[in-house]
Short mmCIF file of C-alpha atoms in Angstrom, two decimals:
data_model
loop_
_atom_site.label_atom_id
_atom_site.label_comp_id
_atom_site.label_asym_id
_atom_site.label_seq_id
_atom_site.Cartn_x
_atom_site.Cartn_y
_atom_site.Cartn_z
CA MET A 278 0.00 0.01 -0.02
CA GLY A 279 1.46 3.36 -1.06
CA LEU A 280 2.02 6.32 1.22
CA PHE A 281 -0.71 8.40 -0.45
CA THR A 282 -3.24 5.56 -0.01
CA LYS A 283 -2.35 5.23 3.70
CA ILE A 284 -2.76 9.00 4.22
CA LYS A 285 -6.10 9.01 2.45
CA GLU A 286 -7.32 6.05 4.50
CA PHE A 287 -6.24 7.71 7.69
CA PHE A 288 -8.31 10.84 7.03
CA THR A 289 -11.35 9.11 5.59
CA ARG A 290 -11.53 6.36 8.18
CA ARG A 291 -14.88 6.51 9.94
CA ARG A 292 -14.62 7.31 13.58
CA LYS A 293 -16.12 4.81 15.92
CA GLN A 294 -19.26 6.02 17.64
CA PRO A 295 -19.25 5.80 21.44
CA VAL A 296 -21.86 3.56 23.11
CA LEU A 297 -24.75 5.82 24.10
CA GLY A 298 -26.74 5.25 27.24
CA LEU A 299 -30.00 6.75 28.42
CA ALA A 300 -30.90 6.99 32.13
CA LEU A 301 -34.49 7.88 32.79
CA GLY A 302 -35.49 9.28 36.18
CA SER A 303 -38.47 8.79 38.43
CA GLY A 304 -41.43 11.12 38.73
CA GLY A 305 -44.84 9.39 38.21
CA ALA A 306 -46.99 11.22 35.68
CA LYS A 307 -44.10 13.57 35.03
CA GLY A 308 -42.77 10.75 32.89
CA MET A 309 -44.67 12.31 29.97
CA ALA A 310 -41.55 14.55 29.80
CA HIS A 311 -39.56 11.43 28.92
CA LEU A 312 -41.81 10.90 25.89
CA GLY A 313 -41.25 14.46 24.83
CA ALA A 314 -37.48 13.93 25.06
CA LEU A 315 -37.69 10.77 23.03
CA LYS A 316 -39.50 12.71 20.34
CA ALA A 317 -36.66 15.28 20.21
CA PHE A 318 -34.03 12.52 20.12
CA GLU A 319 -35.80 10.79 17.25
CA GLU A 320 -35.98 14.04 15.30
CA ALA A 321 -32.21 14.54 15.81
CA GLY A 322 -31.41 10.96 14.79
CA LEU A 323 -30.11 10.04 18.26
CA THR A 324 -30.50 6.42 19.28
CA PHE A 325 -29.36 4.90 22.56
CA SER A 326 -27.81 1.41 22.87
CA ILE A 327 -28.22 0.91 26.66
CA VAL A 328 -31.13 2.04 28.83
CA THR A 329 -31.72 2.21 32.57
CA GLY A 330 -34.55 3.69 34.60
CA SER A 331 -36.21 4.16 37.94
CA SER A 332 -39.97 4.14 38.53
CA ILE A 333 -41.79 5.71 35.50
CA GLY A 334 -38.31 5.94 33.93
CA ALA A 335 -38.02 2.12 34.12
CA ILE A 336 -41.40 1.72 32.39
CA VAL A 337 -40.50 4.10 29.56
CA GLY A 338 -36.98 2.67 29.39
CA ALA A 339 -38.25 -0.89 29.03
CA LEU A 340 -40.54 0.09 26.23
CA TYR A 341 -37.74 1.91 24.46
CA ALA A 342 -35.43 -1.06 24.84
CA LYS A 343 -38.24 -3.24 23.49
CA GLY A 344 -38.24 -1.18 20.31
CA TYR A 345 -41.23 1.19 20.88
CA SER A 346 -40.97 4.67 19.38
CA TYR A 347 -42.19 7.94 20.84
CA ALA A 348 -45.35 7.64 18.72
CA ASP A 349 -45.94 4.06 19.91
CA MET A 350 -45.69 5.12 23.55
CA THR A 351 -48.06 8.03 23.19
CA GLN A 352 -50.61 5.58 21.75
CA ILE A 353 -50.16 3.35 24.80
CA VAL A 354 -50.80 6.34 27.03
CA GLU A 355 -53.89 7.19 25.03
CA GLY A 356 -55.14 3.65 25.61
CA LEU A 357 -54.75 4.00 29.43
CA ASN A 358 -57.96 4.51 31.33
CA ARG A 359 -56.83 7.46 33.44
CA LYS A 360 -59.94 7.48 35.63
CA GLU A 361 -59.52 3.82 36.39
CA PHE A 362 -55.82 4.30 37.14
CA SER A 363 -56.63 7.22 39.46
CA LYS A 364 -58.92 4.97 41.45
CA ASN A 365 -55.99 2.75 42.21
CA LEU A 366 -54.03 5.63 43.78
CA ARG A 367 -54.99 4.72 47.30
CA PRO A 368 -52.86 3.65 50.28
CA PHE A 369 -51.16 0.30 49.87
CA ALA A 370 -52.90 -0.68 46.65
CA ASP A 371 -51.81 -3.86 44.89
CA LEU A 372 -49.89 -3.19 41.66
CA SER A 373 -51.08 -6.37 39.88
CA PHE A 374 -53.38 -4.18 37.71
CA ALA A 375 -50.35 -2.19 36.44
CA GLU A 376 -48.32 -5.37 35.85
CA ALA A 377 -51.12 -6.88 33.83
CA PHE A 378 -51.42 -3.76 31.75
CA LEU A 379 -47.70 -3.63 31.07
CA GLU A 380 -47.58 -7.33 30.20
CA ASP A 381 -49.60 -6.51 27.04
CA TYR A 382 -46.80 -4.30 25.79
CA ALA A 383 -43.64 -5.59 27.49
CA ASP A 384 -44.03 -9.31 27.74
CA GLY A 385 -41.06 -11.64 28.09
CA ASP A 386 -37.81 -11.38 30.05
CA ILE A 387 -35.28 -8.55 30.30
CA GLU A 388 -32.57 -10.82 28.86
CA GLY A 389 -34.52 -11.03 25.59
CA LEU A 390 -34.74 -7.34 25.01
CA PRO A 391 -32.97 -5.99 21.88
CA LYS A 392 -31.06 -3.45 23.99
CA PRO A 393 -29.40 -3.98 27.44
CA PHE A 394 -31.74 -2.66 30.07
CA ALA A 395 -31.92 -2.45 33.87
CA ALA A 396 -34.63 -1.25 36.22
CA CYS A 397 -33.74 0.07 39.69
CA ALA A 398 -35.75 -0.71 42.81
CA THR A 399 -35.25 -0.39 46.56
CA ASP A 400 -35.14 -3.27 49.03
CA GLY A 401 -37.92 -2.81 51.65
CA GLU A 402 -35.85 -4.45 54.35
CA THR A 403 -32.38 -3.04 53.85
CA ASN A 404 -33.24 0.19 51.92
CA GLU A 405 -30.50 -0.75 49.43
CA LEU A 406 -30.53 -0.35 45.69
CA VAL A 407 -31.54 -3.47 43.73
CA VAL A 408 -30.64 -3.54 40.06
CA LEU A 409 -33.00 -5.73 38.01
CA LYS A 410 -31.23 -7.00 34.89
CA SER A 411 -33.07 -10.30 34.40
CA GLY A 412 -36.48 -11.76 34.88
CA LYS A 413 -39.95 -10.70 33.77
CA ILE A 414 -39.99 -7.19 32.30
CA ALA A 415 -43.43 -6.23 33.50
CA ARG A 416 -42.78 -7.27 37.07
CA ALA A 417 -39.35 -5.65 37.20
CA VAL A 418 -40.64 -2.25 36.11
CA THR A 419 -43.71 -2.58 38.38
CA ALA A 420 -41.37 -3.18 41.29
CA SER A 421 -39.32 -0.16 40.29
CA ALA A 422 -42.52 1.98 40.35
CA ALA A 423 -43.99 0.74 43.66
CA ILE A 424 -44.00 4.01 45.50
CA PRO A 425 -45.23 3.75 49.10
CA PRO A 426 -47.67 4.32 50.65
CA PHE A 427 -49.78 4.41 47.45
CA PHE A 428 -48.68 0.90 46.53
CA ARG A 429 -47.49 -2.26 48.27
CA GLY A 430 -44.07 -3.58 47.63
CA VAL A 431 -43.67 -6.09 44.82
CA GLU A 432 -42.34 -9.62 45.61
CA TRP A 433 -39.14 -10.41 43.82
CA GLU A 434 -36.95 -13.40 44.60
CA GLY A 435 -37.87 -13.36 48.31
CA LYS A 436 -37.57 -9.60 48.62
CA LYS A 437 -40.20 -6.88 48.80
CA LEU A 438 -39.18 -4.12 46.43
CA TYR A 439 -40.25 -0.51 46.21
CA ASP A 440 -39.69 2.51 44.00
CA GLY A 441 -36.16 2.96 42.73
CA ALA A 442 -36.27 6.71 43.38
CA PHE A 443 -35.41 6.05 47.03
CA SER A 444 -32.00 4.66 46.18
CA ASP A 445 -31.13 5.80 42.64
CA ALA A 446 -33.51 8.35 41.15
CA VAL A 447 -31.65 8.79 37.78
CA PRO A 448 -29.49 5.65 37.36
CA ALA A 449 -26.82 7.02 35.09
CA ASP A 450 -24.21 5.12 37.12
CA ILE A 451 -25.94 1.79 36.35
CA CYS A 452 -26.02 2.78 32.65
CA LYS A 453 -22.20 3.23 32.78
CA GLU A 454 -21.80 -0.09 34.55
CA LEU A 455 -23.74 -1.79 31.72
CA GLY A 456 -21.19 -0.46 29.21
CA ALA A 457 -22.40 2.99 28.14
CA GLU A 458 -19.57 5.45 27.36
CA ILE A 459 -21.76 8.54 27.04
CA VAL A 460 -24.83 8.77 29.26
CA VAL A 461 -27.70 11.18 28.95
CA GLY A 462 -29.84 11.42 32.05
CA ILE A 463 -33.25 12.95 32.54
CA ASP A 464 -34.13 14.28 36.00
CA LEU A 465 -37.88 14.85 36.33
CA SER A 466 -37.49 16.20 39.86
CA ALA A 467 -34.93 18.95 39.25
CA PHE A 468 -37.31 21.71 40.23
CA PRO A 469 -39.15 20.49 43.32
CA ARG A 470 -41.68 22.63 45.25
CA SER A 471 -40.43 24.19 48.39
CA GLU A 472 -42.01 23.25 51.73
CA GLU A 473 -43.58 26.74 51.86
CA GLU A 474 -45.21 26.27 48.48
CA LYS A 475 -46.75 23.01 49.48
CA GLY A 476 -48.94 24.50 52.12
CA ARG A 477 -49.52 23.52 55.72
CA MET A 478 -52.04 20.75 55.06
CA THR A 479 -49.88 19.14 52.32
CA ARG A 480 -46.90 19.22 54.69
CA LEU A 481 -48.83 17.52 57.42
CA ILE A 482 -50.06 14.79 55.09
CA GLY A 483 -46.48 14.34 53.85
CA SER A 484 -45.23 13.85 57.36
CA ALA A 485 -47.94 11.31 58.08
CA ILE A 486 -47.18 9.45 54.92
CA SER A 487 -43.42 9.36 55.77
CA TYR A 488 -44.30 7.69 59.05
CA PHE A 489 -45.86 4.75 57.25
CA THR A 490 -43.29 4.48 54.48
CA PRO A 491 -41.07 1.39 54.78
CA VAL A 492 -38.17 2.94 52.81
CA HIS A 493 -36.48 6.31 52.82
CA TYR A 494 -34.37 8.35 50.45
CA THR A 495 -30.66 7.61 50.69
CA ASP A 496 -28.24 10.50 50.93
CA ASP A 497 -26.94 9.90 47.42
CA CYS A 498 -30.15 8.90 45.63
CA HIS A 499 -29.87 11.92 43.34
CA THR A 500 -26.20 12.81 43.37
CA ARG A 501 -24.98 9.41 42.13
CA GLY A 502 -26.85 9.97 38.83
CA TYR A 503 -25.43 13.43 38.43
CA ARG A 504 -21.92 12.21 39.06
CA SER A 505 -22.17 9.62 36.22
CA ALA A 506 -24.20 11.46 33.58
CA ASP A 507 -22.33 13.24 30.79
CA VAL A 508 -25.40 15.36 30.05
CA MET A 509 -28.27 15.75 32.50
CA LEU A 510 -31.60 17.06 31.12
CA ARG A 511 -33.62 19.01 33.69
CA PRO A 512 -37.13 19.71 32.39
CA ASN A 513 -38.80 22.36 34.56
CA LEU A 514 -41.88 20.47 35.85
CA HIS A 515 -42.21 22.63 38.93
CA ASP A 516 -45.90 23.43 38.32
CA TYR A 517 -46.94 19.79 37.87
CA ALA A 518 -47.48 16.96 40.38
CA ALA A 519 -46.42 13.34 39.94
CA THR A 520 -50.11 12.39 40.19
CA ASP A 521 -51.35 14.81 37.48
CA VAL A 522 -52.93 12.60 34.85
CA SER A 523 -55.20 15.31 33.40
CA ARG A 524 -55.10 15.67 29.61
CA GLU A 525 -53.86 19.25 29.88
CA GLY A 526 -51.16 18.43 32.38
CA MET A 527 -49.83 15.46 30.50
CA ASP A 528 -49.69 17.38 27.21
CA ALA A 529 -47.87 20.24 28.90
CA MET A 530 -45.28 17.95 30.51
CA LEU A 531 -44.65 16.18 27.22
CA GLN A 532 -43.95 19.57 25.55
CA ILE A 533 -41.65 20.68 28.39
CA GLY A 534 -39.61 17.48 28.03
CA TYR A 535 -39.42 17.96 24.25
CA GLU A 536 -38.19 21.53 24.51
CA GLU A 537 -35.62 20.66 27.18
CA ALA A 538 -34.22 17.79 25.08
CA LYS A 539 -34.27 19.80 21.88
CA SER A 540 -32.31 22.64 23.50
CA ARG A 541 -29.68 20.16 24.77
CA ILE A 542 -29.12 18.27 21.51
CA PRO A 543 -26.00 20.35 20.62
CA GLU A 544 -24.48 19.53 24.04
CA ILE A 545 -25.17 15.82 23.52
CA GLN A 546 -23.75 15.87 20.00
CA LYS A 547 -20.63 17.64 21.25
CA ALA A 548 -20.11 14.95 23.95
CA ILE A 549 -20.45 12.27 21.29
CA LYS A 550 -18.02 14.05 18.97
CA GLU A 551 -15.41 14.47 21.67
CA ALA A 552 -15.75 10.80 22.70
CA SER A 553 -15.40 9.77 19.03
CA ARG A 554 -12.16 11.73 18.82
CA GLY A 555 -10.91 9.85 21.86
CA HIS A 556 -11.67 6.53 20.14
CA HIS A 557 -9.84 7.64 17.02
CA LYS A 558 -6.75 8.75 18.98
CA LYS A 559 -6.60 5.39 20.79
CA ARG A 560 -6.66 3.46 17.50
CA THR A 561 -3.87 5.55 15.97
CA VAL A 562 -1.46 5.52 18.90
#
């Protein structure tokens, strides 16, 4: 091979793309912002090879790993009977209704998904993070979303599991552990309401609920995700509650997620480009 050919090959060689990971945070109905972000990613031609999630993030993440698009997921939401779902938002409700609903769209085991996926949950006895990387998809994501005291814990291999938000709200660290080189996280709780904004009655109810909650938030349940994410999206959902399943609220949260993701696309693309340069340098050393 001549020198000119080698030089030409060097400059035209396609840079290897880094492995992209997506870490979807908890937040109940605020998860509509995840769908908005997926819409923006699809428009920008961004696809993610590894997915992790906590609570509603685990549900959306599993569907994404299964191959569902933004449009597919919005249709699933449209098919959800919101009134019936709201009826189940009562203390210590059984989540079998949610598992049965999800089984229609995410049947099978995690190991059979086209993309590596993990759902995060919290052990009701030890309060430790439990990473679910195998087993039934519908049961794993249901366990990840079992927020007390609204729902009972979900039985899993002899453990009673609760919402992953208590131990790893935006599991970017787990995404890295699964092999992602660049991780985009989405924090649905980046703009919480202050105690003063909640009002006296809401604060009292919150204190009473905490008394009956079998798990509590760990000191690093939020920071561990921020430490591992290369880009953290922070849709401003301050005006919306995790239980807001109104048509207006859900549409608004979807749009907020879309706009946040769209505005951060250049930052994500920059991170990908810089990581690609790193791959290229390693190969040519």
